[in-house]
Short mmCIF file of N, CA and C in Angstrom, two decimals:
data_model
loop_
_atom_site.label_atom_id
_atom_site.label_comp_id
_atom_site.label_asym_id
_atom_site.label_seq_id
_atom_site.Cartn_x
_atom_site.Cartn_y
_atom_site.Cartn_z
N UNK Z 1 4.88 5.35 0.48
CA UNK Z 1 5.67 6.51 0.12
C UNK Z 1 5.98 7.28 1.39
N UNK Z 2 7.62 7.12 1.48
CA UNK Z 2 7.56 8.63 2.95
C UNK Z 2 7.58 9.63 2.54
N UNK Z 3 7.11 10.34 3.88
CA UNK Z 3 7.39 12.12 4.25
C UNK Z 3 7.79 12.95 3.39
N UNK Z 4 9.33 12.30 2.98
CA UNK Z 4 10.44 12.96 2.25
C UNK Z 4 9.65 13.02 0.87
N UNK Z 5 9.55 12.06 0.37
CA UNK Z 5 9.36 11.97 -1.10
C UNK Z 5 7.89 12.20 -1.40
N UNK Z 6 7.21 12.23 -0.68
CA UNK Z 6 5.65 13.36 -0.72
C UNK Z 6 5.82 14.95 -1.33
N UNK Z 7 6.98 15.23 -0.24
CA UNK Z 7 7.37 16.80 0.21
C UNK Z 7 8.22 16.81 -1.38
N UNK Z 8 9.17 15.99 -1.84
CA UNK Z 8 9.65 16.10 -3.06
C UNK Z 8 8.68 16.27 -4.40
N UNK Z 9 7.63 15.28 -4.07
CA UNK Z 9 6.72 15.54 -5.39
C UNK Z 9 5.99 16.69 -5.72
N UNK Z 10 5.38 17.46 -4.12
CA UNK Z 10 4.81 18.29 -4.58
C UNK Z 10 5.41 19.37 -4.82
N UNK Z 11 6.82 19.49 -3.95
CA UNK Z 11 7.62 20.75 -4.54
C UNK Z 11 7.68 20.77 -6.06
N UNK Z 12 8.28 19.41 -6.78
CA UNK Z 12 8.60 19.57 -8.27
C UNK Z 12 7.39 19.54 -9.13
N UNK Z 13 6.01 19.22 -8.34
CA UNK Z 13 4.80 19.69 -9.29
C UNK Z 13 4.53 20.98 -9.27
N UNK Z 14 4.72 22.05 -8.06
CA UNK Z 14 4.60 23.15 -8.33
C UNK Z 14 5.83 24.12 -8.99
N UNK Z 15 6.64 23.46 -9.27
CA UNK Z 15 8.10 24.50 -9.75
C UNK Z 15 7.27 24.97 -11.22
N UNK Z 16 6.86 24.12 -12.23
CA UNK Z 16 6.37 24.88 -13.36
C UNK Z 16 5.12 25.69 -12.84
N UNK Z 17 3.98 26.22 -11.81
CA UNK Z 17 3.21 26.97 -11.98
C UNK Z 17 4.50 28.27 -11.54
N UNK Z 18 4.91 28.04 -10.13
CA UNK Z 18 6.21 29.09 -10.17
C UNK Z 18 6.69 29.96 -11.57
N UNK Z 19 7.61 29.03 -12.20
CA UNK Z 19 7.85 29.49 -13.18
C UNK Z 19 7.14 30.55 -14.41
N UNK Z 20 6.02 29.43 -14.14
CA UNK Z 20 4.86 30.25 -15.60
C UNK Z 20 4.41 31.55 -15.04
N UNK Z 21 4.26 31.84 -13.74
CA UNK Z 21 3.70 32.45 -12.89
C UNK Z 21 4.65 34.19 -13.28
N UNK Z 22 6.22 33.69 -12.68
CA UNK Z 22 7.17 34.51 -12.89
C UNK Z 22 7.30 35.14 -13.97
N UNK Z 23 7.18 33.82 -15.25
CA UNK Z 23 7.43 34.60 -16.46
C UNK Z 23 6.00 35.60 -17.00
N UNK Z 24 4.81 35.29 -16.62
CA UNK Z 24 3.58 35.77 -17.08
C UNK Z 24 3.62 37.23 -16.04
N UNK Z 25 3.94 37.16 -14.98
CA UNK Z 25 4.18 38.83 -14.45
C UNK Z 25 5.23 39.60 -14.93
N UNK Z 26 5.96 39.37 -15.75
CA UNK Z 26 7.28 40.17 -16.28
C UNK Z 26 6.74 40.42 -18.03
N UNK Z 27 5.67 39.89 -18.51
CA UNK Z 27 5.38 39.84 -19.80
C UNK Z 27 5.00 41.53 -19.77
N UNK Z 28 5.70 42.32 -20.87
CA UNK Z 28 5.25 43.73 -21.04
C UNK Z 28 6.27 44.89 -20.08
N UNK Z 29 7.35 44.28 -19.75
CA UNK Z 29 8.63 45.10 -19.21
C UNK Z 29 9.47 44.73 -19.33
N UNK Z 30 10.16 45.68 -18.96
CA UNK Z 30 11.92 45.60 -19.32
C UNK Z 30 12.26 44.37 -18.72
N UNK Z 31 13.30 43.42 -19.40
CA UNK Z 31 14.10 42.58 -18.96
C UNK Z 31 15.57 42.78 -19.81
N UNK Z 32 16.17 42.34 -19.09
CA UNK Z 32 17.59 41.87 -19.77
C UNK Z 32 17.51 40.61 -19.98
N UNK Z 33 18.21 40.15 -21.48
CA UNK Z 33 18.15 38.62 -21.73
C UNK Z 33 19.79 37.96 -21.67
N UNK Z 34 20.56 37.26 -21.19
CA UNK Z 34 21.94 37.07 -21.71
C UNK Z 34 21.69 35.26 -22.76
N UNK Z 35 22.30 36.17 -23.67
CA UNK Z 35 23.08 34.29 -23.99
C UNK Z 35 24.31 34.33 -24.43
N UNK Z 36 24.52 33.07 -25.26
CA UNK Z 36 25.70 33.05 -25.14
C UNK Z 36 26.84 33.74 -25.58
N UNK Z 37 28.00 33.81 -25.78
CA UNK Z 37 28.94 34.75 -26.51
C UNK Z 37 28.96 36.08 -25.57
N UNK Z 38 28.52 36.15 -24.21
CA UNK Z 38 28.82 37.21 -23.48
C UNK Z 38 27.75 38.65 -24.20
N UNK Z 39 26.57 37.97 -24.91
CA UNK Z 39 25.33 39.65 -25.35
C UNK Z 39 24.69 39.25 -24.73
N UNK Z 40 23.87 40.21 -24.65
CA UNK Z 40 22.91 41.05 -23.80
C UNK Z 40 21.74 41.60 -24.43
N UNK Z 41 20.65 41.16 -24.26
CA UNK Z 41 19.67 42.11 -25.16
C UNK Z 41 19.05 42.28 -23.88
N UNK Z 42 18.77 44.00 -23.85
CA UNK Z 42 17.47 44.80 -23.77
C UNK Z 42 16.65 45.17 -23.91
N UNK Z 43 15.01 44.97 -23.50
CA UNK Z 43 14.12 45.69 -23.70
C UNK Z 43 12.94 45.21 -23.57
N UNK Z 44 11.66 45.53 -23.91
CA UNK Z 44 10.38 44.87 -23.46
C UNK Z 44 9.93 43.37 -24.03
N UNK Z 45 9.56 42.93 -22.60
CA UNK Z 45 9.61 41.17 -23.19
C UNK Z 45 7.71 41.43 -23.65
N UNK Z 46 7.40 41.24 -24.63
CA UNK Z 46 6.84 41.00 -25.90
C UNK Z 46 6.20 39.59 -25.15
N UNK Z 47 6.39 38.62 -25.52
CA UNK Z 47 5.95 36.88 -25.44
C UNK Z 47 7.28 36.08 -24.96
N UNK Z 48 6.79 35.39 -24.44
CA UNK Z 48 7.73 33.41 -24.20
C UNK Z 48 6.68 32.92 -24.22
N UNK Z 49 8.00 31.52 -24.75
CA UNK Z 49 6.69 30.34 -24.59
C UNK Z 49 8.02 29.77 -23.49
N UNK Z 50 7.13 27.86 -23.63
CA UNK Z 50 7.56 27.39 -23.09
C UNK Z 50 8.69 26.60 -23.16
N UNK Z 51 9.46 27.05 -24.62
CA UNK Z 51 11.14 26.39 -24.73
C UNK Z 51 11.57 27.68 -24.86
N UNK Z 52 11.02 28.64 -24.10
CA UNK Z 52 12.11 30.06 -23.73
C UNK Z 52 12.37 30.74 -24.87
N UNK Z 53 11.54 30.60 -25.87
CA UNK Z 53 11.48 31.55 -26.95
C UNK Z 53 11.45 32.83 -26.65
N UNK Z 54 12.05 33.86 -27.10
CA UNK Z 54 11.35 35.31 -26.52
C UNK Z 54 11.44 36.06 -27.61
N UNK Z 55 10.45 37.01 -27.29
CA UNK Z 55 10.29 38.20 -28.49
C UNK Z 55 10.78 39.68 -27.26
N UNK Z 56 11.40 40.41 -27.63
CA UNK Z 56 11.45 41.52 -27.43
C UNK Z 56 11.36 42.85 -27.96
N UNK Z 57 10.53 44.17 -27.55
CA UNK Z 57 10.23 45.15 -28.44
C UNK Z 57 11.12 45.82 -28.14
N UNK Z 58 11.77 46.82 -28.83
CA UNK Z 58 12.16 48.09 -28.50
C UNK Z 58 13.91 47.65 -28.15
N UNK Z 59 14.49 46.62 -28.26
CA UNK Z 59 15.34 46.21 -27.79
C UNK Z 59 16.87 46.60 -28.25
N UNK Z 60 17.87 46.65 -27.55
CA UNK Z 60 19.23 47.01 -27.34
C UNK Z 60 20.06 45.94 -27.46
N UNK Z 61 21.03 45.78 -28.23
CA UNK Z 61 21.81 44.78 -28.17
C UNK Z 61 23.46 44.69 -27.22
N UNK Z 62 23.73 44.29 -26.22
CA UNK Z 62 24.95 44.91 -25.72
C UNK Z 62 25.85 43.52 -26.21
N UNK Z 63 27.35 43.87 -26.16
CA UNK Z 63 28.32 42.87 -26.62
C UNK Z 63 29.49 43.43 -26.02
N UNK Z 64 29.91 42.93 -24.88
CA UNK Z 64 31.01 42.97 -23.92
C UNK Z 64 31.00 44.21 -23.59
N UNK Z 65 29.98 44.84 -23.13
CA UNK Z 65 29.27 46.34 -22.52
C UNK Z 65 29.07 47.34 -23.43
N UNK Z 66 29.47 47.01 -24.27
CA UNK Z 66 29.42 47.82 -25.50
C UNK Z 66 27.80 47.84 -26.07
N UNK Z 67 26.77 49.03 -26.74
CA UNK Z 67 25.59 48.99 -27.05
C UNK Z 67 26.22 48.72 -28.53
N UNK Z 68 25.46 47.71 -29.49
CA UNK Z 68 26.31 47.50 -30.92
C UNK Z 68 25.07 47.65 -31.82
N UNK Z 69 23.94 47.69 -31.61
CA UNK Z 69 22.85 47.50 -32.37
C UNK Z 69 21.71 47.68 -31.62
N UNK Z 70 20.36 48.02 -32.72
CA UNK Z 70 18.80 48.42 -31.82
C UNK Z 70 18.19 47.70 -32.74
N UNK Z 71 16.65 47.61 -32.11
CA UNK Z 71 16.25 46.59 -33.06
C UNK Z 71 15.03 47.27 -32.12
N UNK Z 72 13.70 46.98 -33.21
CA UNK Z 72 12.17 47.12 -32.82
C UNK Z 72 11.53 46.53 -32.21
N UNK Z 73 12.07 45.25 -33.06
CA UNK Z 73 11.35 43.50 -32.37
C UNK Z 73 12.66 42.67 -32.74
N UNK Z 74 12.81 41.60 -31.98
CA UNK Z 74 13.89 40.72 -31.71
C UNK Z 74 13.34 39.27 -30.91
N UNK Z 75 13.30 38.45 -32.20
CA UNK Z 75 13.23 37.21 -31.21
C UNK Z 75 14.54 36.69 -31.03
N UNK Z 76 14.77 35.87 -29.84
CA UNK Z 76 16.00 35.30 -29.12
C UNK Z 76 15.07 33.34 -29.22
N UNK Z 77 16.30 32.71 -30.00
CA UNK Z 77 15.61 31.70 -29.29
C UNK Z 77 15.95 31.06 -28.18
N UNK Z 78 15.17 30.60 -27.84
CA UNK Z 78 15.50 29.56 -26.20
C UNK Z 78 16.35 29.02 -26.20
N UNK Z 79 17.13 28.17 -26.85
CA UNK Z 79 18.51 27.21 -26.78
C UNK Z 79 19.81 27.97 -26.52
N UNK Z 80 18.92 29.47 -26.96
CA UNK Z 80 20.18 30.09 -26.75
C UNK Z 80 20.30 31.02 -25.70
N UNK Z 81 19.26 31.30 -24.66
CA UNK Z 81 18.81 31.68 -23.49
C UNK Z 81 20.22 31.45 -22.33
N UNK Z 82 20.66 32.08 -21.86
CA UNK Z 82 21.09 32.00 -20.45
C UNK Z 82 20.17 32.21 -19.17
N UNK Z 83 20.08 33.19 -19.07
CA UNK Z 83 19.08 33.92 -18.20
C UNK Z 83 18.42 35.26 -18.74
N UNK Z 84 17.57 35.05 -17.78
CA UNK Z 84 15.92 36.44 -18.41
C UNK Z 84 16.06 36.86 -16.75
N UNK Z 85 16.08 38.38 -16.79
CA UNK Z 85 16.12 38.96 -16.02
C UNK Z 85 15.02 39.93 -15.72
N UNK Z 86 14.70 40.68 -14.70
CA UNK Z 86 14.19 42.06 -14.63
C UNK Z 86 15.48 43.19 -14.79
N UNK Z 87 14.84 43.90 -15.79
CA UNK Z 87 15.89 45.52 -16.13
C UNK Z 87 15.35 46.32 -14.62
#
């Protein structure tokens, strides 16, 4: 095995602690979530798992900048995830 593809394996074995890492320090604050259709939800990320499920508390719904709806708790599912942000 060369150099290269050493340096490849262990990068892509550590991308999921990265990840879990990222998402487990953001658990209990604001994020913005987008998916698809151009919304936006706001508000405290609650839980993910690991097919990007999310629960959010306290959350805001935006729809082409517009605020259209609030909600207490809000799960989003993962398939329908774009990106998870920090608010």
């Amino acid at each position: 095995m060369s150099n290269t593809e050493t340096k490849v394996q262990s990068e892509e074995s550590q991308t999921p602690d990265i990840t879990a890492s990222f998402l487990s320090s953001i658990t209990n604050k604001p994020v913005n979530v987008k998916i698809y259709d151009d919304f936006i939800y706001t508000g405290t990320l609650a839980s993910i798992d690991g097919y990007m499920n999310i629960v959010l508390q306290n959350a805001e719904e935006i729809v082409r900048g517009k605020s259209t709806n609030t909600y207490e708790e809000i799960f989003i599912r993962g398939n329908n995830v774009l990106y998870i942000s920090m608010a």
